[in-house]
Coordinates of C-alpha atoms and ligand atoms in Angstrom, one line a residue:
M1 CA -0.1 0.0 -0.1
C2 CA 1.0 3.8 0.0
G3 CA 4.6 4.4 1.1
I4 CA 6.1 7.6 2.7
V5 CA 9.8 8.5 3.0
G6 CA 11.1 12.0 4.3
Y7 CA 14.8 13.4 4.5
V8 CA 16.3 16.5 6.6
G9 CA 20.3 16.7 6.1
K10 CA 23.2 17.2 4.3
K11 CA 22.7 14.8 1.5
S12 CA 20.6 15.4 -1.7
A13 CA 17.2 14.8 -0.8
Q14 CA 16.1 13.9 -4.0
D15 CA 18.8 10.9 -4.2
V16 CA 17.5 9.7 -0.7
L17 CA 13.9 9.7 -1.3
I18 CA 14.0 8.0 -4.5
N19 CA 16.3 5.4 -2.9
G20 CA 13.6 5.3 0.0
L21 CA 10.6 5.0 -2.3
R22 CA 12.4 2.1 -4.4
R23 CA 12.7 0.2 -1.1
L24 CA 8.9 0.7 -0.9
E25 CA 8.2 -0.2 -4.3
Y26 CA 7.3 -3.8 -3.1
R27 CA 4.1 -2.5 -1.2
G28 CA 2.4 -2.2 -4.3
Y29 CA 1.6 1.5 -5.7
D30 CA 0.3 3.1 -9.3
S31 CA 1.8 6.6 -8.8
A32 CA 4.8 8.7 -7.1
G33 CA 6.1 11.8 -6.2
I34 CA 8.7 13.9 -4.3
A35 CA 9.0 17.4 -3.2
T36 CA 11.8 19.1 -1.8
L37 CA 13.1 22.5 -0.6
D38 CA 16.1 24.1 -1.9
D39 CA 18.9 26.1 -0.1
D40 CA 16.9 29.3 -1.3
N41 CA 13.9 27.8 0.4
E42 CA 12.2 27.1 -2.8
A43 CA 10.0 24.2 -2.8
H44 CA 9.9 21.9 -6.2
L45 CA 7.6 19.1 -6.9
A46 CA 7.4 16.1 -9.3
R47 CA 5.1 13.4 -9.5
S48 CA 4.1 10.6 -12.3
V49 CA 1.9 7.9 -13.0
G50 CA 3.0 4.4 -12.9
K51 CA 6.5 3.1 -11.3
I52 CA 9.4 5.1 -9.9
A53 CA 11.3 4.7 -13.2
E54 CA 8.6 7.3 -14.7
L55 CA 9.5 9.8 -11.8
S56 CA 13.2 9.4 -12.2
K57 CA 12.7 10.3 -16.1
V58 CA 10.9 13.6 -14.8
L59 CA 13.6 14.2 -12.2
A60 CA 16.2 13.7 -14.8
K61 CA 15.0 16.6 -16.9
D62 CA 14.5 18.8 -14.0
P63 CA 16.8 17.7 -11.1
Q64 CA 16.1 18.9 -7.3
T65 CA 18.9 20.0 -5.3
G66 CA 17.5 20.6 -1.9
H67 CA 18.4 18.7 1.3
L68 CA 15.1 18.4 2.7
G69 CA 12.2 16.6 1.2
I70 CA 9.2 14.1 1.4
G71 CA 8.1 11.4 -1.0
H72 CA 5.4 8.9 -1.5
T73 CA 4.2 6.1 -3.5
R74 CA 0.4 6.2 -3.9
W75 CA -2.2 3.2 -3.9
A76 CA -5.5 5.0 -5.1
T77 CA -8.3 4.9 -2.7
H78 CA -9.8 8.2 -3.3
G79 CA -9.5 9.2 -6.9
G80 CA -8.3 7.7 -10.0
V81 CA -4.8 7.1 -10.9
T82 CA -3.7 10.4 -12.3
E83 CA -0.8 12.8 -11.7
A84 CA -3.1 15.5 -10.2
N85 CA -4.1 13.0 -7.2
A86 CA -0.4 11.8 -6.8
H87 CA 1.4 12.9 -3.5
P88 CA 3.2 15.0 -2.6
H89 CA 0.1 17.5 -2.5
H90 CA 0.6 21.2 -2.3
V91 CA -1.9 23.7 -1.1
G92 CA -1.1 27.2 -0.1
R93 CA 2.3 27.1 2.2
I94 CA 1.8 23.2 3.1
Y95 CA 3.6 20.2 1.0
L96 CA 2.1 17.1 2.3
V97 CA 2.3 13.1 2.0
H98 CA -0.3 11.0 3.9
N99 CA -1.0 7.3 4.1
G100 CA -4.5 6.2 5.4
I101 CA -8.0 7.6 4.8
I102 CA -9.5 10.8 6.1
E103 CA -13.3 9.5 6.4
N104 CA -14.7 13.1 7.0
Y105 CA -12.8 14.9 4.1
K106 CA -16.4 15.9 2.4
E107 CA -17.4 17.4 5.1
L108 CA -13.9 19.2 5.8
K109 CA -14.0 20.1 2.3
E110 CA -17.3 22.1 2.3
K111 CA -15.9 24.2 5.3
L112 CA -12.6 25.2 3.3
S113 CA -14.5 27.0 0.3
N114 CA -12.0 29.5 -0.1
Y115 CA -9.5 26.9 -1.4
E116 CA -9.4 25.8 -5.1
F117 CA -8.7 21.7 -5.3
A118 CA -7.0 20.5 -8.0
S119 CA -7.5 16.7 -7.2
D120 CA -10.2 14.3 -5.9
T121 CA -8.1 13.2 -2.9
D122 CA -8.8 13.2 0.8
T123 CA -5.0 14.2 1.2
E124 CA -5.7 17.7 -0.6
V125 CA -8.3 18.6 1.8
L126 CA -6.0 17.7 4.6
A127 CA -3.1 20.0 3.4
A128 CA -5.8 22.6 2.9
L129 CA -7.0 22.0 6.4
I130 CA -3.4 22.3 7.9
D131 CA -2.8 25.6 5.5
S132 CA -5.9 27.0 7.0
N133 CA -4.8 26.7 10.2
Y134 CA -1.2 28.2 9.5
N135 CA -1.7 31.7 10.8
D136 CA 0.6 34.4 11.5
G137 CA 2.3 33.2 15.0
T138 CA 1.1 29.7 14.6
S139 CA 4.2 27.2 14.1
L140 CA 3.7 24.4 11.6
K141 CA 3.7 22.1 14.6
D142 CA 0.9 24.0 15.8
A143 CA -1.1 24.0 12.5
V144 CA -0.6 20.3 11.9
A145 CA -1.9 19.5 15.5
K146 CA -4.9 21.8 15.4
A147 CA -5.8 20.1 11.8
L148 CA -5.5 16.8 12.9
K149 CA -7.8 17.0 15.8
R150 CA -10.4 17.8 13.2
V151 CA -9.8 14.7 11.5
R152 CA -11.7 11.3 11.6
G153 CA -10.0 8.5 9.9
T154 CA -6.5 7.1 9.7
Y155 CA -3.2 8.9 8.9
G156 CA 0.4 8.7 8.6
I157 CA 1.8 12.1 7.3
A158 CA 4.9 13.9 6.5
V159 CA 4.6 17.7 6.2
F160 CA 7.1 20.7 5.3
S161 CA 6.6 24.3 4.4
P162 CA 9.0 26.8 2.7
N163 CA 8.0 29.3 5.7
E164 CA 9.8 26.8 8.3
P165 CA 12.8 25.5 6.3
G166 CA 15.0 22.5 7.9
T167 CA 12.0 21.1 9.4
V168 CA 9.5 18.3 8.6
I169 CA 6.4 17.4 10.9
V170 CA 5.3 13.8 10.6
A171 CA 2.1 12.2 12.7
R172 CA 0.4 8.9 12.9
L173 CA -3.0 7.6 13.8
G174 CA -3.3 4.1 12.6
S175 CA -0.8 3.9 9.8
P176 CA 2.8 3.4 10.7
L177 CA 5.4 6.1 10.8
I178 CA 9.2 5.7 11.9
I179 CA 11.7 8.1 12.3
G180 CA 15.4 7.1 11.7
L181 CA 18.0 8.9 13.5
G182 CA 21.3 9.5 11.7
K183 CA 24.4 11.7 12.2
G184 CA 23.3 15.2 11.1
E185 CA 20.5 13.6 9.2
T186 CA 17.1 12.3 9.9
L187 CA 15.1 10.1 7.8
I188 CA 11.3 9.4 7.3
A189 CA 9.6 6.3 6.4
S190 CA 6.5 4.0 6.7
D191 CA 8.3 0.9 6.6
A192 CA 11.8 0.4 8.4
S193 CA 13.1 -1.1 5.0
A194 CA 13.6 2.4 3.4
L195 CA 16.0 3.3 6.5
L196 CA 18.3 0.2 6.2
G197 CA 21.6 1.3 5.3
Y198 CA 21.4 4.8 6.9
T199 CA 20.8 4.3 10.3
R200 CA 19.8 1.5 12.9
E201 CA 18.6 3.9 15.4
A202 CA 14.6 4.7 15.1
I203 CA 11.9 6.0 16.8
Y204 CA 8.7 4.5 16.3
L205 CA 5.9 6.9 16.5
N206 CA 2.8 5.6 18.5
D207 CA -0.8 6.5 17.4
G208 CA -1.8 10.0 18.5
E209 CA 1.7 11.4 18.3
L210 CA 3.3 13.9 16.3
A211 CA 7.2 14.9 15.8
V212 CA 9.4 17.9 14.8
C213 CA 12.3 16.5 12.6
T214 CA 15.0 18.6 11.9
K215 CA 18.6 17.1 10.9
D216 CA 19.6 17.2 14.5
G217 CA 17.0 14.5 15.5
A218 CA 13.3 14.5 16.2
E219 CA 10.9 15.6 19.3
V220 CA 7.9 13.8 19.7
F221 CA 4.7 15.5 21.1
S222 CA 1.2 14.4 21.9
L223 CA -1.6 16.4 19.7
S224 CA -2.4 18.5 22.7
L225 CA 1.5 19.4 22.3
R226 CA 2.4 17.9 25.4
H227 CA 6.2 16.8 24.8
L228 CA 6.7 13.1 25.1
D229 CA 9.6 11.2 26.0
S230 CA 10.9 8.6 23.3
K231 CA 13.0 6.1 23.0
P232 CA 15.3 5.1 20.2
E233 CA 15.0 1.2 19.2
T234 CA 17.1 -0.7 17.0
I235 CA 16.0 -1.6 13.6
E236 CA 16.9 -5.1 12.7
G237 CA 18.0 -6.7 9.0
D238 CA 20.4 -5.3 6.4
V239 CA 20.4 -4.2 3.0
E240 CA 21.2 -7.6 1.5
Q241 CA 18.0 -9.1 2.8
I242 CA 16.0 -6.5 0.6
Q243 CA 17.8 -7.1 -2.6
K244 CA 17.3 -10.0 -5.2
G245 CA 20.4 -11.8 -4.5
G246 CA 21.0 -13.2 -8.1
Y247 CA 17.2 -14.3 -8.5
K248 CA 14.9 -13.0 -11.1
H249 CA 12.1 -12.1 -8.6
F250 CA 12.2 -11.5 -4.9
L251 CA 9.3 -14.0 -4.9
L252 CA 11.4 -16.9 -6.4
K253 CA 14.2 -15.8 -3.9
E254 CA 11.6 -15.6 -1.0
I255 CA 10.5 -19.4 -2.0
M256 CA 13.9 -20.7 -2.4
E257 CA 15.2 -18.9 1.3
Q258 CA 12.3 -20.7 3.4
A259 CA 14.9 -23.3 4.3
S260 CA 17.0 -20.3 6.1
A261 CA 14.1 -18.5 7.2
L262 CA 12.8 -21.2 9.0
H263 CA 15.8 -21.8 10.7
N264 CA 15.8 -18.5 12.1
T265 CA 12.1 -19.3 13.3
L266 CA 13.1 -22.4 14.8
S267 CA 16.5 -21.1 16.5
G268 CA 16.6 -21.4 20.1
R269 CA 13.0 -22.7 20.2
I270 CA 13.0 -26.4 19.9
D271 CA 15.2 -29.3 21.6
T272 CA 15.5 -32.5 20.0
E273 CA 17.3 -34.1 23.3
T274 CA 14.2 -33.2 25.2
G275 CA 11.8 -33.6 22.5
K276 CA 10.4 -30.0 23.7
M277 CA 9.5 -26.9 22.2
H278 CA 9.5 -23.4 23.7
L279 CA 8.8 -20.1 23.1
G280 CA 9.9 -17.3 25.2
G281 CA 8.0 -14.3 23.7
P282 CA 4.4 -14.9 24.9
N283 CA 5.7 -14.4 28.5
L284 CA 3.1 -16.8 30.0
T285 CA 3.6 -18.4 33.6
A286 CA 2.9 -22.2 33.7
K287 CA -0.3 -21.3 35.7
E288 CA -1.3 -19.3 33.0
L289 CA -0.4 -21.7 30.2
Q290 CA -2.5 -24.4 32.1
K291 CA -5.5 -22.4 32.0
I292 CA -5.8 -21.6 28.2
H293 CA -8.4 -24.1 26.7
H294 CA -9.6 -21.9 23.9
I295 CA -7.5 -20.3 21.2
V296 CA -8.8 -17.8 18.6
I297 CA -6.3 -17.2 15.6
V298 CA -7.1 -14.1 13.8
G299 CA -5.6 -13.1 10.2
C300 CA -6.5 -12.2 6.5
G301 CA -5.4 -14.2 3.2
T302 CA -2.6 -16.3 3.7
A303 CA -2.0 -15.3 7.5
Y304 CA -5.7 -17.0 7.9
Y305 CA -4.7 -20.0 6.1
A306 CA -1.6 -20.4 8.0
G307 CA -3.8 -20.2 11.4
L308 CA -6.0 -22.9 9.9
L309 CA -3.4 -25.3 9.3
A310 CA -1.7 -24.5 12.7
S311 CA -5.2 -25.0 14.4
Y312 CA -5.0 -28.7 13.1
Y313 CA -1.9 -29.2 14.4
M314 CA -2.6 -27.7 18.1
E315 CA -5.6 -29.6 18.5
Q316 CA -3.8 -32.8 17.7
L317 CA -1.2 -31.9 20.2
V318 CA -3.2 -30.4 23.0
P319 CA -6.0 -32.8 24.2
D320 CA -8.2 -30.2 25.9
L321 CA -8.2 -27.3 23.4
T322 CA -10.7 -25.8 21.2
T323 CA -9.3 -23.5 18.4
E324 CA -11.5 -21.1 16.3
V325 CA -9.8 -19.3 13.1
V326 CA -11.4 -16.2 12.1
I327 CA -11.2 -13.7 9.1
A328 CA -10.2 -10.6 10.8
S329 CA -12.3 -8.3 8.5
E330 CA -15.4 -10.4 9.6
Y331 CA -14.7 -11.0 13.0
R332 CA -14.1 -7.3 13.9
Y333 CA -17.5 -6.5 13.6
R334 CA -19.2 -9.9 15.0
S335 CA -20.5 -9.6 18.9
F336 CA -18.2 -12.4 19.5
H337 CA -17.9 -13.7 23.0
L338 CA -14.5 -15.3 24.1
P339 CA -14.6 -17.6 27.0
K340 CA -12.3 -16.8 30.1
D341 CA -9.8 -19.2 29.4
S342 CA -9.1 -18.1 26.0
V343 CA -5.7 -16.2 24.3
A344 CA -5.9 -15.0 20.9
L345 CA -3.1 -15.4 18.3
I346 CA -2.9 -12.4 15.9
V347 CA -1.2 -13.6 12.9
S348 CA 0.3 -10.9 10.4
Q349 CA 3.4 -10.9 8.3
S350 CA 3.5 -7.2 8.0
G351 CA 2.1 -6.3 11.7
E352 CA 0.0 -3.6 10.1
T353 CA -2.8 -5.0 8.5
A354 CA -5.7 -2.6 9.1
D355 CA -8.5 -5.4 10.0
T356 CA -6.4 -7.8 12.0
L357 CA -5.1 -4.7 13.9
A358 CA -9.1 -3.8 14.5
C359 CA -9.4 -7.4 16.0
L360 CA -6.6 -7.1 18.3
R361 CA -8.0 -4.2 19.6
E362 CA -11.9 -5.5 19.9
I363 CA -10.3 -8.5 21.5
K364 CA -8.2 -6.8 23.9
K365 CA -11.2 -4.3 25.0
R366 CA -12.8 -8.0 26.1
G367 CA -10.0 -8.8 28.7
T368 CA -8.4 -11.7 26.6
K369 CA -4.7 -11.7 26.0
V370 CA -3.6 -11.3 22.7
L371 CA -0.4 -12.9 21.5
G372 CA 1.2 -11.5 18.0
I373 CA 2.6 -14.1 15.6
V374 CA 4.4 -11.4 13.7
N375 CA 7.3 -11.0 11.2
V376 CA 7.9 -7.2 10.6
V377 CA 9.9 -6.4 13.8
G378 CA 8.4 -3.1 15.9
S379 CA 5.1 -3.3 13.7
T380 CA 2.0 -1.8 15.3
I381 CA 0.5 -5.5 16.1
A382 CA 3.8 -6.6 17.8
R383 CA 3.8 -3.4 19.6
E384 CA 0.1 -3.4 20.8
C385 CA 0.1 -7.4 21.5
D386 CA 0.5 -8.4 25.3
G387 CA 3.1 -10.6 24.0
G388 CA 4.2 -13.2 21.2
T389 CA 6.5 -14.7 18.7
Y390 CA 8.4 -12.9 15.9
V391 CA 8.5 -15.6 13.3
H392 CA 12.0 -14.1 12.0
A393 CA 11.3 -15.1 8.2
G394 CA 13.4 -12.1 7.0
P395 CA 12.0 -9.1 4.8
E396 CA 9.3 -10.3 2.5
I397 CA 9.4 -8.1 -0.2
S398 CA 7.3 -9.5 -2.9
V399 CA 3.6 -9.1 -2.6
A400 CA 2.6 -12.7 -2.5
S401 CA 3.2 -14.1 1.0
T402 CA 5.3 -17.4 0.8
K403 CA 8.3 -17.9 3.3
A404 CA 6.1 -15.8 5.9
F405 CA 3.3 -18.4 5.6
T406 CA 5.7 -21.4 6.3
A407 CA 7.2 -19.4 9.2
Q408 CA 3.8 -18.6 10.7
V409 CA 2.6 -22.3 10.8
V410 CA 5.7 -23.1 12.5
A411 CA 5.6 -20.6 15.0
M412 CA 1.9 -21.4 15.9
L413 CA 2.8 -25.3 16.0
M414 CA 5.6 -24.3 18.6
F415 CA 3.2 -22.5 20.9
G416 CA 0.6 -25.6 20.7
G417 CA 3.7 -27.8 21.5
M418 CA 4.7 -25.7 24.4
L419 CA 1.1 -25.8 25.5
A420 CA 0.9 -29.5 25.2
E421 CA 3.3 -29.9 28.0
Y422 CA 0.8 -28.2 30.5
H423 CA -2.3 -30.0 29.1
G424 CA -1.2 -33.7 29.3
G425 CA 0.0 -33.7 25.7
D426 CA 1.3 -37.4 24.6
P427 CA 5.3 -36.7 25.2
K428 CA 5.8 -38.8 22.0
L429 CA 3.6 -37.1 19.6
I430 CA 5.2 -33.7 20.8
A431 CA 8.8 -35.4 20.5
E432 CA 7.6 -36.6 17.0
Y433 CA 6.7 -32.8 15.9
T434 CA 10.0 -31.6 17.6
Q435 CA 12.1 -34.0 15.4
E436 CA 10.0 -33.1 12.3
L437 CA 10.7 -29.4 13.0
S438 CA 14.6 -30.0 13.3
I439 CA 14.7 -31.0 10.0
L440 CA 12.2 -29.3 8.2
P441 CA 14.5 -26.3 6.8
R442 CA 16.9 -29.2 5.2
E443 CA 14.0 -31.0 3.7
I444 CA 12.2 -28.0 2.6
E445 CA 15.7 -27.3 0.6
K446 CA 15.8 -30.8 -0.7
V447 CA 12.1 -30.6 -2.0
L448 CA 12.5 -27.3 -4.0
N449 CA 15.6 -28.4 -5.6
D450 CA 14.7 -31.7 -6.5
H451 CA 11.4 -31.0 -8.0
H452 CA 12.1 -27.4 -9.3
D453 CA 12.3 -28.6 -13.0
A454 CA 9.2 -30.8 -12.8
I455 CA 7.1 -28.0 -11.5
K456 CA 8.3 -25.8 -14.4
K457 CA 7.6 -28.0 -16.7
I458 CA 4.0 -28.5 -15.3
A459 CA 3.5 -24.9 -15.1
K460 CA 4.4 -24.6 -18.7
K461 CA 1.7 -27.0 -19.6
Y462 CA -1.0 -25.6 -17.5
A463 CA -0.2 -21.8 -17.9
K464 CA -3.1 -20.9 -20.5
Y465 CA -5.8 -22.4 -18.4
D466 CA -8.3 -20.0 -17.2
D467 CA -9.6 -22.1 -14.1
A468 CA -8.3 -24.3 -11.4
L469 CA -9.5 -25.9 -8.4
Y470 CA -7.2 -27.0 -5.5
L471 CA -8.4 -29.8 -3.2
G472 CA -7.1 -31.3 0.0
R473 CA -8.3 -33.1 3.0
D474 CA -7.4 -32.7 6.5
T475 CA -4.1 -30.6 7.0
A476 CA -3.8 -30.9 3.1
Y477 CA -7.2 -28.5 3.3
P478 CA -5.8 -25.4 4.2
I479 CA -2.9 -25.9 1.7
A480 CA -5.5 -26.0 -0.9
L481 CA -7.0 -22.8 0.0
E482 CA -3.6 -21.3 0.1
G483 CA -2.6 -22.8 -3.2
A484 CA -5.6 -21.3 -5.0
L485 CA -4.9 -17.7 -3.2
K486 CA -1.4 -18.1 -4.6
L487 CA -2.1 -19.0 -8.0
K488 CA -4.9 -16.5 -8.5
E489 CA -2.9 -13.7 -7.0
I490 CA 0.0 -13.7 -9.2
S491 CA -1.3 -15.6 -12.4
Y492 CA -4.4 -14.2 -12.5
I493 CA -6.0 -17.5 -13.4
H494 CA -9.5 -18.1 -11.4
A495 CA -8.5 -20.4 -8.8
E496 CA -10.6 -21.9 -5.9
G497 CA -9.6 -24.0 -2.6
Y498 CA -11.9 -26.7 -1.4
A499 CA -11.9 -29.2 1.0
S500 CA -11.8 -32.6 -1.0
G501 CA -14.9 -33.9 0.8
E502 CA -16.8 -30.8 -0.2
L503 CA -16.6 -31.7 -3.9
K504 CA -19.9 -33.5 -4.4
H505 CA -21.7 -30.6 -2.7
G506 CA -21.4 -28.1 -5.6
P507 CA -18.0 -27.2 -7.1
I508 CA -17.7 -30.8 -9.2
A509 CA -20.4 -28.8 -11.3
L510 CA -18.0 -26.9 -12.7
I511 CA -15.5 -29.6 -13.8
D512 CA -14.8 -29.9 -17.7
D513 CA -11.8 -30.0 -19.6
H514 CA -11.3 -26.3 -19.3
F515 CA -10.3 -26.9 -15.6
F516 CA -7.1 -27.8 -14.1
E517 CA -7.2 -29.5 -10.5
V518 CA -4.2 -29.4 -8.1
F519 CA -4.5 -32.2 -5.3
T520 CA -2.4 -32.7 -2.3
I521 CA -2.8 -35.9 -1.3
L522 CA -1.2 -37.1 2.1
D523 CA 0.0 -40.5 2.7
N524 CA -2.0 -41.1 5.9
W525 CA -5.3 -42.7 6.8
L526 CA -7.3 -40.6 4.5
F527 CA -5.4 -41.6 1.4
D528 CA -8.5 -43.5 -0.3
K529 CA -10.9 -40.7 0.4
S530 CA -8.6 -38.4 -0.9
C531 CA -8.1 -40.2 -4.2
G532 CA -12.3 -40.7 -4.1
G533 CA -12.5 -37.0 -5.6
L534 CA -9.9 -37.4 -7.8
H535 CA -11.4 -40.1 -9.7
E536 CA -14.6 -38.2 -9.7
V537 CA -12.7 -35.2 -11.3
R538 CA -11.2 -37.4 -13.9
A539 CA -14.5 -39.0 -14.9
R540 CA -15.6 -35.5 -16.1
G541 CA -12.8 -34.4 -17.9
G542 CA -10.7 -32.5 -15.5
K543 CA -6.9 -32.3 -15.8
T544 CA -5.4 -33.4 -12.3
I545 CA -1.9 -32.4 -11.0
I546 CA -1.1 -34.5 -7.8
L547 CA 1.3 -33.3 -5.1
T548 CA 1.8 -36.2 -2.8
N549 CA 4.2 -37.8 -0.4
S550 CA 2.6 -41.3 -1.2
E551 CA 4.2 -44.0 -3.1
R552 CA 1.1 -45.9 -3.3
D553 CA -0.6 -46.0 -7.3
I554 CA -2.5 -42.7 -8.2
E555 CA -3.7 -42.1 -11.5
A556 CA -3.3 -38.4 -12.8
D557 CA -2.2 -36.3 -15.5
D558 CA 0.9 -35.4 -13.6
I559 CA 2.1 -36.6 -10.4
V560 CA 5.1 -35.1 -7.9
R561 CA 6.0 -37.4 -5.5
I562 CA 8.2 -36.3 -2.7
K563 CA 10.1 -38.4 -0.4
S564 CA 10.6 -37.3 3.0
P565 CA 10.9 -38.6 6.6
V566 CA 8.8 -35.5 7.4
K567 CA 5.3 -37.1 7.6
L568 CA 3.0 -34.8 9.9
L569 CA 4.5 -31.5 8.2
A570 CA 4.3 -32.8 4.7
P571 CA 1.7 -30.4 3.9
I572 CA 4.4 -27.5 4.4
L573 CA 6.7 -29.3 2.0
L574 CA 4.1 -29.9 -0.5
N575 CA 2.9 -26.0 -0.3
T576 CA 6.1 -24.8 -1.1
L577 CA 6.0 -26.9 -4.6
Q578 CA 2.5 -24.9 -5.2
Q579 CA 4.2 -21.8 -4.5
L580 CA 6.7 -22.9 -7.0
L581 CA 4.0 -23.7 -9.5
A582 CA 2.3 -20.4 -9.2
Y583 CA 5.4 -18.7 -9.7
Y584 CA 6.3 -20.5 -13.0
I585 CA 2.5 -20.0 -14.2
A586 CA 2.7 -16.4 -13.5
V587 CA 6.1 -16.1 -15.2
E588 CA 5.0 -17.9 -18.0
R589 CA 2.1 -15.8 -18.9
G590 CA 4.3 -12.6 -18.7
N591 CA 2.8 -11.1 -15.3
D592 CA 4.6 -8.8 -12.7
V593 CA 4.9 -11.4 -10.3
D594 CA 6.4 -9.2 -7.6
Q595 CA 3.8 -6.5 -7.8
P596 CA 0.5 -8.2 -9.1
R597 CA -2.1 -5.8 -10.3
N598 CA -4.6 -4.2 -8.0
L599 CA -2.5 -5.9 -5.0
A600 CA -0.6 -4.2 -2.0
K601 CA 1.8 -5.8 0.3
S602 CA 0.4 -4.4 3.6
V603 CA -3.2 -3.5 3.6
T604 CA -3.3 -0.6 5.9
V605 CA -6.6 0.6 5.0
E606 CA -10.1 -1.4 5.6
Ligands
F6R1 C1 -1.3 -13.4 0.2 C2 -1.1 -12.2 0.9 C3 -2.1 -11.7 1.6 C4 -2.1 -11.4 3.1 C5 -2.7 -10.6 3.7 C6 -2.5 -10.6 5.5 O1 -0.2 -13.5 -0.6 O2 -0.2 -11.7 0.9 O3 -3.4 -12.5 1.6 O4 -1.4 -12.7 3.7 O5 -3.0 -9.6 3.5 O6 -1.3 -9.5 5.3 P1 -0.4 -9.7 6.8 O7 0.3 -11.1 7.0 O8 0.6 -8.8 6.7 O9 -1.5 -9.1 8.0

């Protein structure tokens, strides 16, 4: 989704801003722009529709020389994709970039009838509102604070004015804003990846806070302009992690680096000698762990599917546990009730998803403990949770989530393993899971390498189809849902995921020779039943691809068989092949796999 960068210091603001915007490209956007202030206090604005490369062309013709500026990548919400709607917006003495949505912008616009508006955006209205409060004797900080008090909605903003050179004002409510503190320079970003390589010290602004940034640092205030203490934190990660490292796409890199990502997820958390798992982050006492009998798992999209798969595992491990897995955008508005013995797991790669965050707050209001299963360190969800676990998958740049899914499932599984210890879980089963987890990174690497070419070949064969159905039973069911989501996101092929047992209850009506079906078949007690659905599809002309860890006879058009000592966790292994399949089909169709159309990496608006 939209991205913000800002700079004040000694370097060329244009260079720092463009570099920062490139780092934020992965979030998805449709236009971009920067505004800078030169040493004669004259402001310069450049915006363009399309990729940063387009903006760079504009700047090549008319370079900006200042050392202070703000920049933005826009993912359209209010108003179409046009240069006029792109940020920064300039109204009167104000230059502004904004992430989020100003809900009462129409109301405010009516009251600002002395302004002429050049765009259809809510952001331009906010710029005018700040300008209207920027009277003689008021500082820019006062004007921003005053304006924000009249705003309903969400925002992360960065503002400057030629009237106050050397200062950028930032504020946040529901949309992240991070201030990087360098030597003689201060950077601003909505995502820490834009700060890597410049500084490791940063202030994460909280909701309802505003900061005055100069080259010497930042001072933080409440909206009522009370001075607040702010403790700088350390940013994790390095520049290499956010580069392609020789791969053609970030997506392929992220699929292929799942073994090392998982290694980090598992590090220090499993012990094969004792056969036990332990997570420190949830910070729960033995008594608190014993009390848990109900877990609600909340997420969106892939994070939701990770929760669904983990719920199967947790219920196997913990004999007296009930799990409920919910879609955040639905749950936040339901009149839900949680038993006293509940905890909530809030699952999010970015840690910024608006619906997931809203659920976290609703659940907290009801007095239930919320634990984060989050990838991005220092993100809003991680900060607002009572505790939790970072999945440590490393930066996920490609819009479609891959390695985060694997890491999320494993992190929740370890939580289940730990819980099982306090609930009379079968020690043999816990040890079996622990053992499989310990070899999972190695097995993922092997599966991805051994079957890479086979998947590539299959992808070529099916890339022209328009429809696909993904089917699975038991722990392969969440995998079917995730496989279908991955395919539709990046290949734009219509794909649906179903529980195999549901086939006869409707979807079988669709099957003809225009469809291909991906069956994930596990070598377990449901093997014969899973194959039942397969025969029905083949009898109706559907083309079938089988992903399996079984050596038993299966009739299909294409089969990929993996051989691995990993059995309970085989769905995770097979899912990595689904990721590859979606990737190669999308490449074959000539799509932009890292930034698929209409999608954003982190969905910070509802
Ligand atoms: C799918 C995908 C999305 C995200 C969803 C939640 O590939 O990327 O479905 O999983 O938007 O995002 P996070 O995990 O950041 O809350």
